[in-house]
């Protein structure tokens, strides 16, 4: 369920599988592992695989699958810790896309964060994507930038 299959409907079994993987520490393990391979010849393939896996987690969580969302919430501390450690090492443009996906996974699970800039929002200030009603924004500018970057366009459900 990676890559070109992201338009397939997500069934309950997918949610359960991703929830188990997230609870087992998949997200933070990937974040901890990738920096160890920087500069090695297999780094590019590993990074691309990691990007696909994290993008799939993001799609499952963004579509509101409850078990996966709860798994991210219960592992938030470890994911954020691994994320912070990776920021200093992963600086290439493709690396930054991976970090952005992780931030997006965390933001989707928080009801009150902008999907683009991750700014904390008051309930009254939340603007939602009019197509999928899942992505949340603090401003029109963040919504446009999120769409242009491809981050939201890739999985918007409409």
PDB file of C-alpha atoms in Angstrom:
ATOM      1  CA  UNK A   1       0.000   0.000   0.000  1.00  0.00           C
ATOM      2  CA  UNK A   2       2.745   2.395  -0.952  1.00  0.00           C
ATOM      3  CA  UNK A   3       3.302   4.866  -3.740  1.00  0.00           C
ATOM      4  CA  UNK A   4       0.898   4.613  -6.665  1.00  0.00           C
ATOM      5  CA  UNK A   5      -1.705   2.746  -4.607  1.00  0.00           C
ATOM      6  CA  UNK A   6      -2.530   5.700  -2.359  1.00  0.00           C
ATOM      7  CA  UNK A   7      -5.868   6.273  -4.132  1.00  0.00           C
ATOM      8  CA  UNK A   8      -7.132   2.862  -3.033  1.00  0.00           C
ATOM      9  CA  UNK A   9      -9.707   3.009  -0.236  1.00  0.00           C
ATOM     10  CA  UNK A  10      -8.297   2.503   3.225  1.00  0.00           C
ATOM     11  CA  UNK A  11     -10.016  -0.363   4.994  1.00  0.00           C
ATOM     12  CA  UNK A  12     -10.136  -1.171   8.700  1.00  0.00           C
ATOM     13  CA  UNK A  13      -7.336  -3.735   8.312  1.00  0.00           C
ATOM     14  CA  UNK A  14      -4.996  -1.025   6.978  1.00  0.00           C
ATOM     15  CA  UNK A  15      -5.756   1.155   9.986  1.00  0.00           C
ATOM     16  CA  UNK A  16      -5.017  -1.771  12.299  1.00  0.00           C
ATOM     17  CA  UNK A  17      -1.748  -2.621  10.545  1.00  0.00           C
ATOM     18  CA  UNK A  18      -0.523   0.955  10.648  1.00  0.00           C
ATOM     19  CA  UNK A  19      -1.584   1.315  14.281  1.00  0.00           C
ATOM     20  CA  UNK A  20       0.449  -1.770  15.228  1.00  0.00           C
ATOM     21  CA  UNK A  21       3.475  -0.467  13.287  1.00  0.00           C
ATOM     22  CA  UNK A  22       3.210   2.986  14.877  1.00  0.00           C
ATOM     23  CA  UNK A  23       2.812   1.484  18.369  1.00  0.00           C
ATOM     24  CA  UNK A  24       5.874  -0.689  17.700  1.00  0.00           C
ATOM     25  CA  UNK A  25       7.915   2.469  17.072  1.00  0.00           C
ATOM     26  CA  UNK A  26       8.134   2.457  13.267  1.00  0.00           C
ATOM     27  CA  UNK A  27       8.094   6.246  12.813  1.00  0.00           C
ATOM     28  CA  UNK A  28      10.743   7.041  15.401  1.00  0.00           C
ATOM     29  CA  UNK A  29      12.858   4.053  14.348  1.00  0.00           C
ATOM     30  CA  UNK A  30      12.908   5.282  10.752  1.00  0.00           C
ATOM     31  CA  UNK A  31      13.843   8.777  11.919  1.00  0.00           C
ATOM     32  CA  UNK A  32      16.680   7.417  14.050  1.00  0.00           C
ATOM     33  CA  UNK A  33      17.940   5.067  11.338  1.00  0.00           C
ATOM     34  CA  UNK A  34      18.104   7.404   8.330  1.00  0.00           C
ATOM     35  CA  UNK A  35      20.816   9.785   9.645  1.00  0.00           C
ATOM     36  CA  UNK A  36      23.157   6.819  10.149  1.00  0.00           C
ATOM     37  CA  UNK A  37      23.225   6.260   6.383  1.00  0.00           C
ATOM     38  CA  UNK A  38      23.904   9.836   5.252  1.00  0.00           C
ATOM     39  CA  UNK A  39      26.722   9.762   2.696  1.00  0.00           C
ATOM     40  CA  UNK A  40      26.519   6.020   2.042  1.00  0.00           C
ATOM     41  CA  UNK A  41      25.548   4.657  -1.363  1.00  0.00           C
ATOM     42  CA  UNK A  42      22.307   3.037  -0.157  1.00  0.00           C
ATOM     43  CA  UNK A  43      21.131   6.305   1.435  1.00  0.00           C
ATOM     44  CA  UNK A  44      19.043   7.473  -1.527  1.00  0.00           C
ATOM     45  CA  UNK A  45      17.083   4.213  -1.798  1.00  0.00           C
ATOM     46  CA  UNK A  46      16.549   4.101   1.958  1.00  0.00           C
ATOM     47  CA  UNK A  47      15.370   7.717   2.002  1.00  0.00           C
ATOM     48  CA  UNK A  48      12.905   7.089  -0.843  1.00  0.00           C
ATOM     49  CA  UNK A  49      11.500   3.999   0.887  1.00  0.00           C
ATOM     50  CA  UNK A  50      11.178   5.902   4.147  1.00  0.00           C
ATOM     51  CA  UNK A  51       9.416   8.747   2.327  1.00  0.00           C
ATOM     52  CA  UNK A  52       6.863   6.300   0.874  1.00  0.00           C
ATOM     53  CA  UNK A  53       6.225   4.623   4.231  1.00  0.00           C
ATOM     54  CA  UNK A  54       5.769   7.890   6.098  1.00  0.00           C
ATOM     55  CA  UNK A  55       3.589   9.277   3.320  1.00  0.00           C
ATOM     56  CA  UNK A  56       1.354   6.212   3.670  1.00  0.00           C
ATOM     57  CA  UNK A  57       1.130   6.728   7.454  1.00  0.00           C
ATOM     58  CA  UNK A  58       0.237  10.363   6.818  1.00  0.00           C
ATOM     59  CA  UNK A  59      -2.541   9.404   4.397  1.00  0.00           C
ATOM     60  CA  UNK A  60      -4.029   6.866   6.829  1.00  0.00           C
ATOM     61  CA  UNK A  61      -3.967   9.337   9.712  1.00  0.00           C
ATOM     62  CA  UNK A  62      -5.216  12.235   7.560  1.00  0.00           C
ATOM     63  CA  UNK A  63      -8.211  10.191   6.478  1.00  0.00           C
ATOM     64  CA  UNK A  64      -9.214  10.044  10.136  1.00  0.00           C
ATOM     65  CA  UNK A  65      -8.491   6.406  10.880  1.00  0.00           C
ATOM     66  CA  UNK A  66      -8.915   6.204  14.647  1.00  0.00           C
ATOM     67  CA  UNK A  67      -6.528   3.405  15.624  1.00  0.00           C
ATOM     68  CA  UNK A  68      -3.612   4.948  13.727  1.00  0.00           C
ATOM     69  CA  UNK A  69      -4.380   8.413  15.080  1.00  0.00           C
ATOM     70  CA  UNK A  70      -4.484   7.082  18.660  1.00  0.00           C
ATOM     71  CA  UNK A  71      -1.189   5.263  18.057  1.00  0.00           C
ATOM     72  CA  UNK A  72       0.488   8.496  16.910  1.00  0.00           C
ATOM     73  CA  UNK A  73      -0.919  10.335  19.932  1.00  0.00           C
ATOM     74  CA  UNK A  74       0.320   7.692  22.373  1.00  0.00           C
ATOM     75  CA  UNK A  75       3.803   7.739  20.793  1.00  0.00           C
ATOM     76  CA  UNK A  76       3.950  11.517  20.251  1.00  0.00           C
ATOM     77  CA  UNK A  77       6.782  12.083  22.753  1.00  0.00           C
ATOM     78  CA  UNK A  78       9.104   9.524  21.189  1.00  0.00           C
ATOM     79  CA  UNK A  79       8.258  10.650  17.646  1.00  0.00           C
ATOM     80  CA  UNK A  80       8.908  14.311  18.513  1.00  0.00           C
ATOM     81  CA  UNK A  81      12.188  13.417  20.237  1.00  0.00           C
ATOM     82  CA  UNK A  82      13.435  11.460  17.199  1.00  0.00           C
ATOM     83  CA  UNK A  83      12.212  14.257  14.940  1.00  0.00           C
ATOM     84  CA  UNK A  84      14.174  16.906  16.872  1.00  0.00           C
ATOM     85  CA  UNK A  85      17.333  14.779  16.755  1.00  0.00           C
ATOM     86  CA  UNK A  86      16.951  14.331  12.979  1.00  0.00           C
ATOM     87  CA  UNK A  87      16.491  18.029  12.197  1.00  0.00           C
ATOM     88  CA  UNK A  88      20.174  18.736  12.804  1.00  0.00           C
ATOM     89  CA  UNK A  89      21.348  15.974  10.447  1.00  0.00           C
ATOM     90  CA  UNK A  90      18.787  15.749   7.650  1.00  0.00           C
ATOM     91  CA  UNK A  91      19.241  18.966   5.689  1.00  0.00           C
ATOM     92  CA  UNK A  92      18.958  18.057   1.992  1.00  0.00           C
ATOM     93  CA  UNK A  93      15.814  19.044   0.088  1.00  0.00           C
ATOM     94  CA  UNK A  94      14.526  15.445  -0.067  1.00  0.00           C
ATOM     95  CA  UNK A  95      15.398  14.978   3.616  1.00  0.00           C
ATOM     96  CA  UNK A  96      13.386  18.056   4.524  1.00  0.00           C
ATOM     97  CA  UNK A  97      10.349  16.562   2.744  1.00  0.00           C
ATOM     98  CA  UNK A  98      10.574  13.561   5.078  1.00  0.00           C
ATOM     99  CA  UNK A  99      10.726  15.835   8.097  1.00  0.00           C
ATOM    100  CA  UNK A 100       7.757  17.782   6.743  1.00  0.00           C
ATOM    101  CA  UNK A 101       5.723  14.562   6.448  1.00  0.00           C
ATOM    102  CA  UNK A 102       6.500  13.678  10.072  1.00  0.00           C
ATOM    103  CA  UNK A 103       5.430  17.167  11.160  1.00  0.00           C
ATOM    104  CA  UNK A 104       2.254  16.747   9.122  1.00  0.00           C
ATOM    105  CA  UNK A 105       1.518  13.376  10.755  1.00  0.00           C
ATOM    106  CA  UNK A 106       1.843  14.980  14.158  1.00  0.00           C
ATOM    107  CA  UNK A 107      -0.226  18.008  13.105  1.00  0.00           C
ATOM    108  CA  UNK A 108      -3.081  15.907  11.700  1.00  0.00           C
ATOM    109  CA  UNK A 109      -3.402  14.223  15.074  1.00  0.00           C
ATOM    110  CA  UNK A 110      -3.639  17.581  16.800  1.00  0.00           C
ATOM    111  CA  UNK A 111      -6.975  19.214  16.296  1.00  0.00           C
ATOM    112  CA  UNK A 112      -5.540  22.677  16.750  1.00  0.00           C
ATOM    113  CA  UNK A 113      -2.435  22.951  14.516  1.00  0.00           C
ATOM    114  CA  UNK A 114      -2.076  24.445  11.020  1.00  0.00           C
ATOM    115  CA  UNK A 115      -1.247  21.721   8.482  1.00  0.00           C
ATOM    116  CA  UNK A 116       1.361  23.933   6.778  1.00  0.00           C
ATOM    117  CA  UNK A 117       3.172  26.042   9.394  1.00  0.00           C
ATOM    118  CA  UNK A 118       2.101  23.932  12.424  1.00  0.00           C
ATOM    119  CA  UNK A 119       1.082  27.068  14.320  1.00  0.00           C
ATOM    120  CA  UNK A 120      -1.229  26.402  17.266  1.00  0.00           C
ATOM    121  CA  UNK A 121      -4.751  27.600  16.430  1.00  0.00           C
ATOM    122  CA  UNK A 122      -7.702  28.580  18.525  1.00  0.00           C
ATOM    123  CA  UNK A 123     -10.824  26.656  17.539  1.00  0.00           C
ATOM    124  CA  UNK A 124     -12.432  29.795  16.096  1.00  0.00           C
ATOM    125  CA  UNK A 125      -9.415  30.450  13.827  1.00  0.00           C
ATOM    126  CA  UNK A 126      -9.276  27.018  12.157  1.00  0.00           C
ATOM    127  CA  UNK A 127      -9.881  27.046   8.386  1.00  0.00           C
ATOM    128  CA  UNK A 128     -10.358  23.687   6.687  1.00  0.00           C
ATOM    129  CA  UNK A 129      -9.699  22.527   3.146  1.00  0.00           C
ATOM    130  CA  UNK A 130     -13.050  22.835   1.378  1.00  0.00           C
ATOM    131  CA  UNK A 131     -12.429  19.642  -0.627  1.00  0.00           C
ATOM    132  CA  UNK A 132     -11.502  17.108   2.050  1.00  0.00           C
ATOM    133  CA  UNK A 133     -12.378  19.001   5.249  1.00  0.00           C
ATOM    134  CA  UNK A 134      -9.365  17.329   6.931  1.00  0.00           C
ATOM    135  CA  UNK A 135      -6.421  19.703   6.460  1.00  0.00           C
ATOM    136  CA  UNK A 136      -6.471  22.716   8.772  1.00  0.00           C
ATOM    137  CA  UNK A 137      -4.946  26.134   8.132  1.00  0.00           C
ATOM    138  CA  UNK A 138      -4.334  29.422   9.906  1.00  0.00           C
ATOM    139  CA  UNK A 139      -4.528  31.464   6.691  1.00  0.00           C
ATOM    140  CA  UNK A 140      -5.232  31.348   2.972  1.00  0.00           C
ATOM    141  CA  UNK A 141      -1.474  31.746   2.381  1.00  0.00           C
ATOM    142  CA  UNK A 142      -0.697  28.540   4.294  1.00  0.00           C
ATOM    143  CA  UNK A 143      -3.410  26.672   2.398  1.00  0.00           C
ATOM    144  CA  UNK A 144      -2.057  27.818  -0.985  1.00  0.00           C
ATOM    145  CA  UNK A 145       1.545  26.996  -0.027  1.00  0.00           C
ATOM    146  CA  UNK A 146       0.546  23.548   1.257  1.00  0.00           C
ATOM    147  CA  UNK A 147      -1.204  22.851  -2.057  1.00  0.00           C
ATOM    148  CA  UNK A 148       1.623  24.220  -4.234  1.00  0.00           C
ATOM    149  CA  UNK A 149       4.255  22.174  -2.396  1.00  0.00           C
ATOM    150  CA  UNK A 150       2.302  19.039  -3.261  1.00  0.00           C
ATOM    151  CA  UNK A 151       2.028  17.990   0.372  1.00  0.00           C
ATOM    152  CA  UNK A 152      -1.757  18.278   0.420  1.00  0.00           C
ATOM    153  CA  UNK A 153      -2.464  17.832  -3.282  1.00  0.00           C
ATOM    154  CA  UNK A 154      -1.013  14.311  -3.095  1.00  0.00           C
ATOM    155  CA  UNK A 155      -3.673  12.994  -0.742  1.00  0.00           C
ATOM    156  CA  UNK A 156      -6.641  15.371  -0.805  1.00  0.00           C
ATOM    157  CA  UNK A 157      -9.608  13.007  -0.907  1.00  0.00           C
ATOM    158  CA  UNK A 158     -11.844  14.997  -3.231  1.00  0.00           C
TER     159      UNK A 158
END
